[in-house]
Short mmCIF file of C-alpha atoms in Angstrom, two decimals:
data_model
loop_
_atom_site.label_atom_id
_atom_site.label_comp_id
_atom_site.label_asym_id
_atom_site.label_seq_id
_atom_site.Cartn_x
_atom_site.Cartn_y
_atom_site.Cartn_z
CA UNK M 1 91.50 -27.03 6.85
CA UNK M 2 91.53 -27.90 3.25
CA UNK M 3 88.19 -27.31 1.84
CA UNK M 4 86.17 -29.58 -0.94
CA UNK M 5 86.40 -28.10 -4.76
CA UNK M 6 83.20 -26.12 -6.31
CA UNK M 7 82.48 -27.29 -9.75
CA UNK M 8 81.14 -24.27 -11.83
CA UNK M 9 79.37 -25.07 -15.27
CA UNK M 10 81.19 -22.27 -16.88
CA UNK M 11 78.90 -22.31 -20.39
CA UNK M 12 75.70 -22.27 -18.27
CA UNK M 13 73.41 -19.32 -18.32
CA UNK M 14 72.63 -16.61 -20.85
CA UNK M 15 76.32 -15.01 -21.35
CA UNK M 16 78.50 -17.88 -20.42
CA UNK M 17 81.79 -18.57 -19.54
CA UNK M 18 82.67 -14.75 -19.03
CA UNK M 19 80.23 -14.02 -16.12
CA UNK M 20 80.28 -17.75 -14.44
CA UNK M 21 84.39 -16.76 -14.09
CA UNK M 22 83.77 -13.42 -13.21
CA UNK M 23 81.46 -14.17 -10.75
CA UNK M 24 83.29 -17.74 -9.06
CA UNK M 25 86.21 -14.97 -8.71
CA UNK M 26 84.62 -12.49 -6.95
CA UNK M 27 82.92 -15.27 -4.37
CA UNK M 28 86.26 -16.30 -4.00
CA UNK M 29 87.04 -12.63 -2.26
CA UNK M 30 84.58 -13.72 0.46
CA UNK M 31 85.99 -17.76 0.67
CA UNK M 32 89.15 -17.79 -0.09
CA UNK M 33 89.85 -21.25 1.24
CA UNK M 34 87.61 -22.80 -1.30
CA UNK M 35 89.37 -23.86 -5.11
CA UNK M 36 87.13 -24.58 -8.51
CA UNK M 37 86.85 -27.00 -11.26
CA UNK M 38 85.78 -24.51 -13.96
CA UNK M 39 84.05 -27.08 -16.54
CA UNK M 40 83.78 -25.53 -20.29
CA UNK M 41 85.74 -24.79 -23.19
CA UNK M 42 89.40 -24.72 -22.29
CA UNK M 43 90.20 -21.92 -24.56
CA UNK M 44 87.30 -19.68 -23.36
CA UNK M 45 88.11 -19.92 -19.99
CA UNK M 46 91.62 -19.48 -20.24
CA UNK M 47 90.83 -16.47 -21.54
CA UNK M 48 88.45 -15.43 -18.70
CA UNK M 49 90.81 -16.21 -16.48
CA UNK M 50 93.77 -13.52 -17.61
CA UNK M 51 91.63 -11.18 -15.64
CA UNK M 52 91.20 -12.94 -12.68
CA UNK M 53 94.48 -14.07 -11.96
CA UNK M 54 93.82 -14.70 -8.29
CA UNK M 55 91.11 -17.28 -9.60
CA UNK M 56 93.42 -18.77 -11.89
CA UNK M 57 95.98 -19.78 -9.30
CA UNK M 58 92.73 -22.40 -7.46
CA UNK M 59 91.34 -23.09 -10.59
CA UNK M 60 91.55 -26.66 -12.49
CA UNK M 61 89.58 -26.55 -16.27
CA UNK M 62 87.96 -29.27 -17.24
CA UNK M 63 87.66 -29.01 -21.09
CA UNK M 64 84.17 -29.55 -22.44
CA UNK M 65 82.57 -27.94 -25.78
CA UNK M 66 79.19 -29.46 -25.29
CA UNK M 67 75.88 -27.51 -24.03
CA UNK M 68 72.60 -27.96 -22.71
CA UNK M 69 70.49 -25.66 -24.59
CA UNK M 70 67.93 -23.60 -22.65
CA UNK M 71 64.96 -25.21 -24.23
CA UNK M 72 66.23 -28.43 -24.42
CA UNK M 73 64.31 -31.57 -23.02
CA UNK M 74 65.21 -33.03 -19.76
CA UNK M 75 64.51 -36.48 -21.04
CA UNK M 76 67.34 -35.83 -23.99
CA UNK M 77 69.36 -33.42 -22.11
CA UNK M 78 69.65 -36.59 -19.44
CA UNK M 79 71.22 -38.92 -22.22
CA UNK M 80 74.45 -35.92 -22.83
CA UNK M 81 75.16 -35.85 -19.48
CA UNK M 82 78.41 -37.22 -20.08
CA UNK M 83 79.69 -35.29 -22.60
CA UNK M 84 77.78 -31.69 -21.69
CA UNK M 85 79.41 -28.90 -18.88
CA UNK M 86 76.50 -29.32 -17.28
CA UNK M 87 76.84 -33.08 -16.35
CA UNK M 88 80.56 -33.21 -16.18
CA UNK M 89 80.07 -30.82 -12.85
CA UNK M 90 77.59 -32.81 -11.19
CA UNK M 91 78.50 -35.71 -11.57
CA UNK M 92 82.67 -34.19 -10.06
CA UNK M 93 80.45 -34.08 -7.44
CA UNK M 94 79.01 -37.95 -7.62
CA UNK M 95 82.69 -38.92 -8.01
CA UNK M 96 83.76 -36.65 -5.25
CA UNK M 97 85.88 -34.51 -7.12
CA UNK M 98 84.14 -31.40 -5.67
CA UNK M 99 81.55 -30.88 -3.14
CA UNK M 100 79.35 -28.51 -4.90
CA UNK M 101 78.27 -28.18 -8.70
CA UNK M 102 76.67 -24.31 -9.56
CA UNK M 103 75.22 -24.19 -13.46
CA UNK M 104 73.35 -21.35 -14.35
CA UNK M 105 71.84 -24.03 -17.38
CA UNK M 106 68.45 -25.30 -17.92
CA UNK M 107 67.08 -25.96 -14.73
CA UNK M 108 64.61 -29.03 -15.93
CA UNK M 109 67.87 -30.24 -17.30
CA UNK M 110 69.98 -29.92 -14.16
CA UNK M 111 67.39 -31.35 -11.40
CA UNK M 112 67.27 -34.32 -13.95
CA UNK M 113 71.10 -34.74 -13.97
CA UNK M 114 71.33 -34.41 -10.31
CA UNK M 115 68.32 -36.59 -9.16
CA UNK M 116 70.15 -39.27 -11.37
CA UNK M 117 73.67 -38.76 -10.57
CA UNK M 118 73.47 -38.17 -6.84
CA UNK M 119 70.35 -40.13 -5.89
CA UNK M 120 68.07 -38.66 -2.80
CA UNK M 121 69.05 -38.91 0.38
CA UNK M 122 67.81 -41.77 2.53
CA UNK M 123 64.60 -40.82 4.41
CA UNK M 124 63.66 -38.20 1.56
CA UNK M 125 61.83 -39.34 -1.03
CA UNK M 126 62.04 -36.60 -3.54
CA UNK M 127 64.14 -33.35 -4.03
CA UNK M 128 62.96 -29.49 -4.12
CA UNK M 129 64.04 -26.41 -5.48
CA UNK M 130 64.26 -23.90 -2.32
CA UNK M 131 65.34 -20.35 -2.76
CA UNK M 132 65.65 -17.16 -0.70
CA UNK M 133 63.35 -14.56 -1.33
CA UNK M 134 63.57 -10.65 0.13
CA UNK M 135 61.60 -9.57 3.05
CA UNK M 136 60.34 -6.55 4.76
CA UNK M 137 62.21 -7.60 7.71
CA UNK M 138 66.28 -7.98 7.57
CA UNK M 139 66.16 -11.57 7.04
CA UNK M 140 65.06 -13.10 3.64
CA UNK M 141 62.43 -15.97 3.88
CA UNK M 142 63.03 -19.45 2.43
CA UNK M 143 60.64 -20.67 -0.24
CA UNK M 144 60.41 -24.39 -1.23
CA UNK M 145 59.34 -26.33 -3.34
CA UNK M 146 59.89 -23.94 -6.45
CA UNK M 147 59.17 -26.39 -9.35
CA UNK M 148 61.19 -29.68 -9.27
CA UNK M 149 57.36 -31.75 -7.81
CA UNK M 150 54.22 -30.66 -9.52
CA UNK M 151 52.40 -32.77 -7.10
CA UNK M 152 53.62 -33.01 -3.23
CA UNK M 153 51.27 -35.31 -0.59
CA UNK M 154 52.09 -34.64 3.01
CA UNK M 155 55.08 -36.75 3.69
CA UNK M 156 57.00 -34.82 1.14
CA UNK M 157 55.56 -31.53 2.94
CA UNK M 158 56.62 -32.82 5.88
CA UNK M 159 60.02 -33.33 4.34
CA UNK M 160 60.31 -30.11 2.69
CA UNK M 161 59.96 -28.15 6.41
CA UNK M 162 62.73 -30.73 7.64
CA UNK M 163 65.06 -28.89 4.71
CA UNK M 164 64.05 -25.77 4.54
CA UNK M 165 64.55 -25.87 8.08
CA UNK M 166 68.21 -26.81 7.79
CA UNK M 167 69.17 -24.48 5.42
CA UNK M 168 67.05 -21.38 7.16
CA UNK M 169 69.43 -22.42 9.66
CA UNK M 170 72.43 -22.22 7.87
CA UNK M 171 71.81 -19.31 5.74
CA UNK M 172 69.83 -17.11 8.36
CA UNK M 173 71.41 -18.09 11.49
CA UNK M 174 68.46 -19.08 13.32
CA UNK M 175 67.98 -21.86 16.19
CA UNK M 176 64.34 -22.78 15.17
CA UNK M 177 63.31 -21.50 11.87
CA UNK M 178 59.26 -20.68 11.44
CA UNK M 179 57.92 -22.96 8.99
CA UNK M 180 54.75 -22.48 7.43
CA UNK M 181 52.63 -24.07 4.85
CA UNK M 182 51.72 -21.78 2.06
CA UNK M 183 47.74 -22.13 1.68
CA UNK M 184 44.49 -20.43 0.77
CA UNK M 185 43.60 -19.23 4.07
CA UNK M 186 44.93 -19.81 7.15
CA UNK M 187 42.06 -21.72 9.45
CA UNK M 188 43.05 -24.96 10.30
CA UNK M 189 39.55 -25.88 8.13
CA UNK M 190 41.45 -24.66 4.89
CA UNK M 191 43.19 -26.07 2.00
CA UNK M 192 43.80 -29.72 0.87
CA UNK M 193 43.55 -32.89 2.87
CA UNK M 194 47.54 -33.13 2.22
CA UNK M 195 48.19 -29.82 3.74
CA UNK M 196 45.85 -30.66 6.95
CA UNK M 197 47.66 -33.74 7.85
CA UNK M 198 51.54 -32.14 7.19
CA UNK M 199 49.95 -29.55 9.02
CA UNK M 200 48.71 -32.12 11.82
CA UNK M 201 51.90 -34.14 11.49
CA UNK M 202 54.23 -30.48 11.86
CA UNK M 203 52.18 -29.22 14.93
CA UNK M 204 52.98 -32.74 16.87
CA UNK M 205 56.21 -32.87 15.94
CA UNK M 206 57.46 -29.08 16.57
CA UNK M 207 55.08 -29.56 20.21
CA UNK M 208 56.98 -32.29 21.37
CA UNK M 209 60.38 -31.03 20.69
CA UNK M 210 61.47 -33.39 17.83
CA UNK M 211 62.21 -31.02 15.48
CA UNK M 212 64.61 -27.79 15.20
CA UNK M 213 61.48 -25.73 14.07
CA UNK M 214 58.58 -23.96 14.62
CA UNK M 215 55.81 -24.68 13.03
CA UNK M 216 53.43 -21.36 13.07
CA UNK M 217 50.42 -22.62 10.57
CA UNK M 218 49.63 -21.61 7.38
CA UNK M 219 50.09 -18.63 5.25
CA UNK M 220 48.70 -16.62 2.55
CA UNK M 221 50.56 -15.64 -0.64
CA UNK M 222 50.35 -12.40 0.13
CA UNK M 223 52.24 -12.69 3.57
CA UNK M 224 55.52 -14.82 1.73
CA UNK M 225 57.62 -11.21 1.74
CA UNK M 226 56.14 -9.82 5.10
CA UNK M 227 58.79 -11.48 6.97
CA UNK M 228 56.33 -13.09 9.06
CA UNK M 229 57.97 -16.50 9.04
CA UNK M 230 61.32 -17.68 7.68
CA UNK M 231 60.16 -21.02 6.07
CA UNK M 232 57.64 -21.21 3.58
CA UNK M 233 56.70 -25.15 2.26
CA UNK M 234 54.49 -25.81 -0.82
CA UNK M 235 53.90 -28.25 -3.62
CA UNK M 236 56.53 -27.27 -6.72
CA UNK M 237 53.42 -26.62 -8.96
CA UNK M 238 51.74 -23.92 -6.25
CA UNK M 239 55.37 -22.77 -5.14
CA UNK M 240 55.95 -22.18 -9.23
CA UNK M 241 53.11 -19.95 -9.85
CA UNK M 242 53.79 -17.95 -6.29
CA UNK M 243 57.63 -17.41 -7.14
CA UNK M 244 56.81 -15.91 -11.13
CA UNK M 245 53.82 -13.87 -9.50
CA UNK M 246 56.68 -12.18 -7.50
CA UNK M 247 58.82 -11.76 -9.36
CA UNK M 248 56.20 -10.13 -11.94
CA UNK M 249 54.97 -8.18 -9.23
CA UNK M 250 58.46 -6.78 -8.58
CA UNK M 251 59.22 -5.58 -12.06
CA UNK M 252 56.38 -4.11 -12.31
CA UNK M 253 56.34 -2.05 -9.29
CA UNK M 254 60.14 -0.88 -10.50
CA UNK M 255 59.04 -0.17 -14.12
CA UNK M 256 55.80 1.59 -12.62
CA UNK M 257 58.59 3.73 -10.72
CA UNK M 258 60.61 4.15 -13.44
CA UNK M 259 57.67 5.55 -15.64
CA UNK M 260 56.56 8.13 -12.90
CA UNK M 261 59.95 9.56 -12.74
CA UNK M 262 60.56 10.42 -16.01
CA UNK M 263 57.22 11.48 -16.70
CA UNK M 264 57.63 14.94 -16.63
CA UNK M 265 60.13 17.78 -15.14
CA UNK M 266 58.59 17.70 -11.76
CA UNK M 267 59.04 13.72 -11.35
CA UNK M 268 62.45 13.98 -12.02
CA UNK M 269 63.14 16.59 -9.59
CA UNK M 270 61.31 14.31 -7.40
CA UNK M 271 62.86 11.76 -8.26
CA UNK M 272 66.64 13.65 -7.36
CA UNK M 273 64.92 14.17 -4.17
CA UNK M 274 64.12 10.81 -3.39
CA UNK M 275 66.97 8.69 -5.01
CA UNK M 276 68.08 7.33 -2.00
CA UNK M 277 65.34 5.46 -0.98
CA UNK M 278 64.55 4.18 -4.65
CA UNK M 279 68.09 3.09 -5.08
CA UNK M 280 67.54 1.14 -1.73
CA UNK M 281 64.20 0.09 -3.19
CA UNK M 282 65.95 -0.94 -6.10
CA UNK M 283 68.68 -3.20 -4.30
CA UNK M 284 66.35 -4.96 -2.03
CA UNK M 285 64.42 -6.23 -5.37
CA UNK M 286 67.46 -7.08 -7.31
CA UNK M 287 67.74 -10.56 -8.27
CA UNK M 288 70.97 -10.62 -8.47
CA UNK M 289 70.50 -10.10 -4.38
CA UNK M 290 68.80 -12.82 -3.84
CA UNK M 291 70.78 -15.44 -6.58
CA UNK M 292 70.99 -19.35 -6.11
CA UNK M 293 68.13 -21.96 -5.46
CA UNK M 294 69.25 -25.05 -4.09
CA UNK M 295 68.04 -28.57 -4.78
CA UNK M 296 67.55 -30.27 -1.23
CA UNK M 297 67.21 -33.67 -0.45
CA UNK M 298 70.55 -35.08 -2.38
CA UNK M 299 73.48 -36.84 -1.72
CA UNK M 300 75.37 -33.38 -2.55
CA UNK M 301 74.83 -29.65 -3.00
CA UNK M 302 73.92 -28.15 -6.34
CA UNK M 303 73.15 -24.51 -6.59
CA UNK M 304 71.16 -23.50 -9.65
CA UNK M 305 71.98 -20.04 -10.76
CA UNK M 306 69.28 -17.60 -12.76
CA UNK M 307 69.97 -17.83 -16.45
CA UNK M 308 70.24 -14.17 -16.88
CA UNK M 309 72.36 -13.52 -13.40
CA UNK M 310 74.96 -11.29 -13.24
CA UNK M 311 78.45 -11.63 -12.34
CA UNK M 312 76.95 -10.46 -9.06
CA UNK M 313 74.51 -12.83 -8.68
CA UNK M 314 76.62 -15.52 -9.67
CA UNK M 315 79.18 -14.77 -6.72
CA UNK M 316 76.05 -14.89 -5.08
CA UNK M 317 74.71 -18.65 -5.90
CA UNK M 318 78.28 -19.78 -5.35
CA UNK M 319 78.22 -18.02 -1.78
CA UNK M 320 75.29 -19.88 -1.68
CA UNK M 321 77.39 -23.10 -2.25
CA UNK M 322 80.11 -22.22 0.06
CA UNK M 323 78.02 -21.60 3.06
CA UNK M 324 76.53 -24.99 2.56
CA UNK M 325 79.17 -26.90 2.87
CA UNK M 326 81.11 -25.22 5.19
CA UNK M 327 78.13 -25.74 7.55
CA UNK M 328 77.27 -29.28 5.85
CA UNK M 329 73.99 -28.74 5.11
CA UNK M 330 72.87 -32.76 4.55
CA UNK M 331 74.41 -33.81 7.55
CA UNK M 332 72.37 -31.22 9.54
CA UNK M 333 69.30 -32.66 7.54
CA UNK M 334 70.09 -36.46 8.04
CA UNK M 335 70.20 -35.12 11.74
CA UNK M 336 66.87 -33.78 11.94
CA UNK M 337 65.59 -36.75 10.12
CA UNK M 338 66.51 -39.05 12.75
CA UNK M 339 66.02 -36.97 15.27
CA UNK M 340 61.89 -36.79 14.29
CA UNK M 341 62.31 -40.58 12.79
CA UNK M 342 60.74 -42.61 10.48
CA UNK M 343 57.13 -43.42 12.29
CA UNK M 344 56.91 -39.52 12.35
CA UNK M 345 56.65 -39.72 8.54
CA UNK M 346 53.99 -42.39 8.65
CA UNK M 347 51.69 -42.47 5.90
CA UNK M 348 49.06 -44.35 7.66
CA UNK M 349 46.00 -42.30 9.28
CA UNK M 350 46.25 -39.49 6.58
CA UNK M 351 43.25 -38.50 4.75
CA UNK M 352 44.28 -37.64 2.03
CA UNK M 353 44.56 -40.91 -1.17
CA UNK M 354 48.37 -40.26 -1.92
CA UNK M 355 49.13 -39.67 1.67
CA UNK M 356 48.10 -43.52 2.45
CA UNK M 357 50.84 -45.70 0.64
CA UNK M 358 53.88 -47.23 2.35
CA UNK M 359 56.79 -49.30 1.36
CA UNK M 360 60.09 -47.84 -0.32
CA UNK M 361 60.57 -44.20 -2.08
CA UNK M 362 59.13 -43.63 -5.19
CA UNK M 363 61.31 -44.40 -8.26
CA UNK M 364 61.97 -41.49 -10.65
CA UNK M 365 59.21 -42.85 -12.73
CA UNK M 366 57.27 -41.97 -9.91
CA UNK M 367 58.59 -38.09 -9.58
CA UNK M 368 56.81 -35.57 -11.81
CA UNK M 369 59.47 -32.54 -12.44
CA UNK M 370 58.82 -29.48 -13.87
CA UNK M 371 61.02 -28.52 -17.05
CA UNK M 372 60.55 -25.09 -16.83
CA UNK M 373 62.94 -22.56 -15.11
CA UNK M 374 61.91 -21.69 -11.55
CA UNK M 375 64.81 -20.07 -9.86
CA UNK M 376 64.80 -16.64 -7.86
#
């Protein structure tokens, strides 16, 4: 079976081409079949490459100098994307050159890029950012949107489940994911008019068999790592603040830790005594673990890597990739689409204002991204 290309924006992220290569060669220990389009300086990589010889052999370089700067714009970044790493690997996935792109880059930049390049898919009217994010229970939950909508009514809530869905499925291995929708409480009485009616619109849906979910209610912030669900849906603004107050809380509890254990002669014989369980501790909050959001709802997969990702957790994001297309991830969600079809998605009835218009998708115009980084 001869498997589609991964494009890999090899100057992406905060060390570059180095740990992109390193990492594309270890996830190609794990998917061999696959081959890369390594897109950076020529030189550079070459270089990379001497020590990953086996990478070399299913690699193609495409030459490129240019690169989108980590604070740069979306609205410039946007006009380069012909002439930056960055855009040369999404769009080898507009021209079908690969079937993946993976940039560890700007990610206001790279939603941009892709949103232009690959359009949405049809029945979805904008993209999110979903990542996976560690649990108390063996399987990791998946969180979406993470920034690329500040503002979500409750057909694109509705639409979020239908993907997160999907790739729950793919990445987790579950029939019918549990989807819930992240809120302030969880009475049916609570949170926005746009959460009610997804909510409303969910609960018929999942009841009458039309979708390959569950749909359990809503749930707090503090419940998004029990485990409790697999699928959590929110507007990219609320998703945003969740993810960062996570991922504070995280590094916090590890620094608190660390501080305890060197704090005196006793804490670090305690700390000999316990290493095992803080070095599992440690693990299950690593990143690097837990590496690649994915922007759902395009005509093509593109994994967004953290900035400051390992080699590790870059073999990780392009794992990430992999998976998806070996299990073709938007067929599975045109599937469920028209499976729960388009009167399903009906604006009409809803209370909410935004949840009232019909008539085509929003433009771009109409899309409100956020430019800052949001990945797990």
């Amino acid at each position: 079976m001869t498997l589609p290309r991964i494009a890999v924006d090899a100057m992406g992220g905060d060390e570059g081409v180095r740990v992109m290569v390193e990492g594309a060669a270890i996830a190609r220990r794990s998917h061999d079949g696959f081959k890369f389009l390594l897109v950076g300086d020529r030189p550079r990589i070459e270089r990379a490459l001497e020590n990953h010889p086996g990478l070399g052999g299913a690699s193609e370089i495409l030459h490129c100098e240019d690169v989108i700067k980590g604070d740069e714009q979306p609205s410039k970044a946007i006009r380069r994307a012909r002439t930056t790493s960055m855009g040369l690997a999404v769009n080898a996935v507009k021209q079908g050159k690969a079937g993946a792109a993976v940039s560890a880059g700007n990610t206001g930049a790279l939603m941009a890029m892709s949103k232009i390049a690959l359009r949405t898919m049809p029945g979805i009217d904008r993209p999110a950012l979903a990542a996976l994010l560690p649990t108390l229970e063996p399987h990791d939950v998946v969180m979406l949107d993470l920034g690329a909508n500040t503002e979500a009514d409750a057909r694109n809530l509705v639409q979020f489940a239908i993907m997160g869905a999907a790739y729950a499925r793919i990445v987790g291995g579950f029939d019918k994911p549990s989807v819930r929708l992240l809120n302030i409480g969880t009475e049916e009485i609570k949170g926005t008019d746009a959460l009610r009616d997804a909510a409303t619109q969910l609960s018929q849906a999942s009841g009458n068999g039309g979708l390959e979910l569950n749909f359990d209610g809503f749930v707090e912030s503090d419940k998004i790592n029990r485990g409790e669900t697999h699928v959590v849906v929110t507007d990219g603004f609320s998703g945003n603040i969740a993810l960062k107050a996570i991922e504070g809380s995280a590094r916090f509890v590890t620094d608190l830790l660390k501080q305890a254990f060197t704090s005196s002669l006793r804490s670090k014989i305690g700390f000999l005594v316990s290493r095992p369980a803080t070095e599992l501790l440690r693990h299950h909050l690593d990143p690097n673990n837990h590496n690649g959001a994915v922007f759902l709802g395009l005509n093509g997969v593109v994994v967004k890597s953290h900035g400051s990702a390992t080699a590790k957790g870059v073999a990780h994001a392009v794992n990430v990739a992999a998976r998806l297309l070996e299990n073709d991830l938007t067929k599975r969600i045109a599937q469920d689409l028209a499976e729960l079809g388009e009167d399903a998605l009906s604006r009409n009835g809803s209370r909410s204002g935004g949840a009232r218009r019909s008539g085509p998708s929003p433009t771009p115009k109409d899309q409100k991204p956020t430019e800052g980084e949001a990945t797990a």
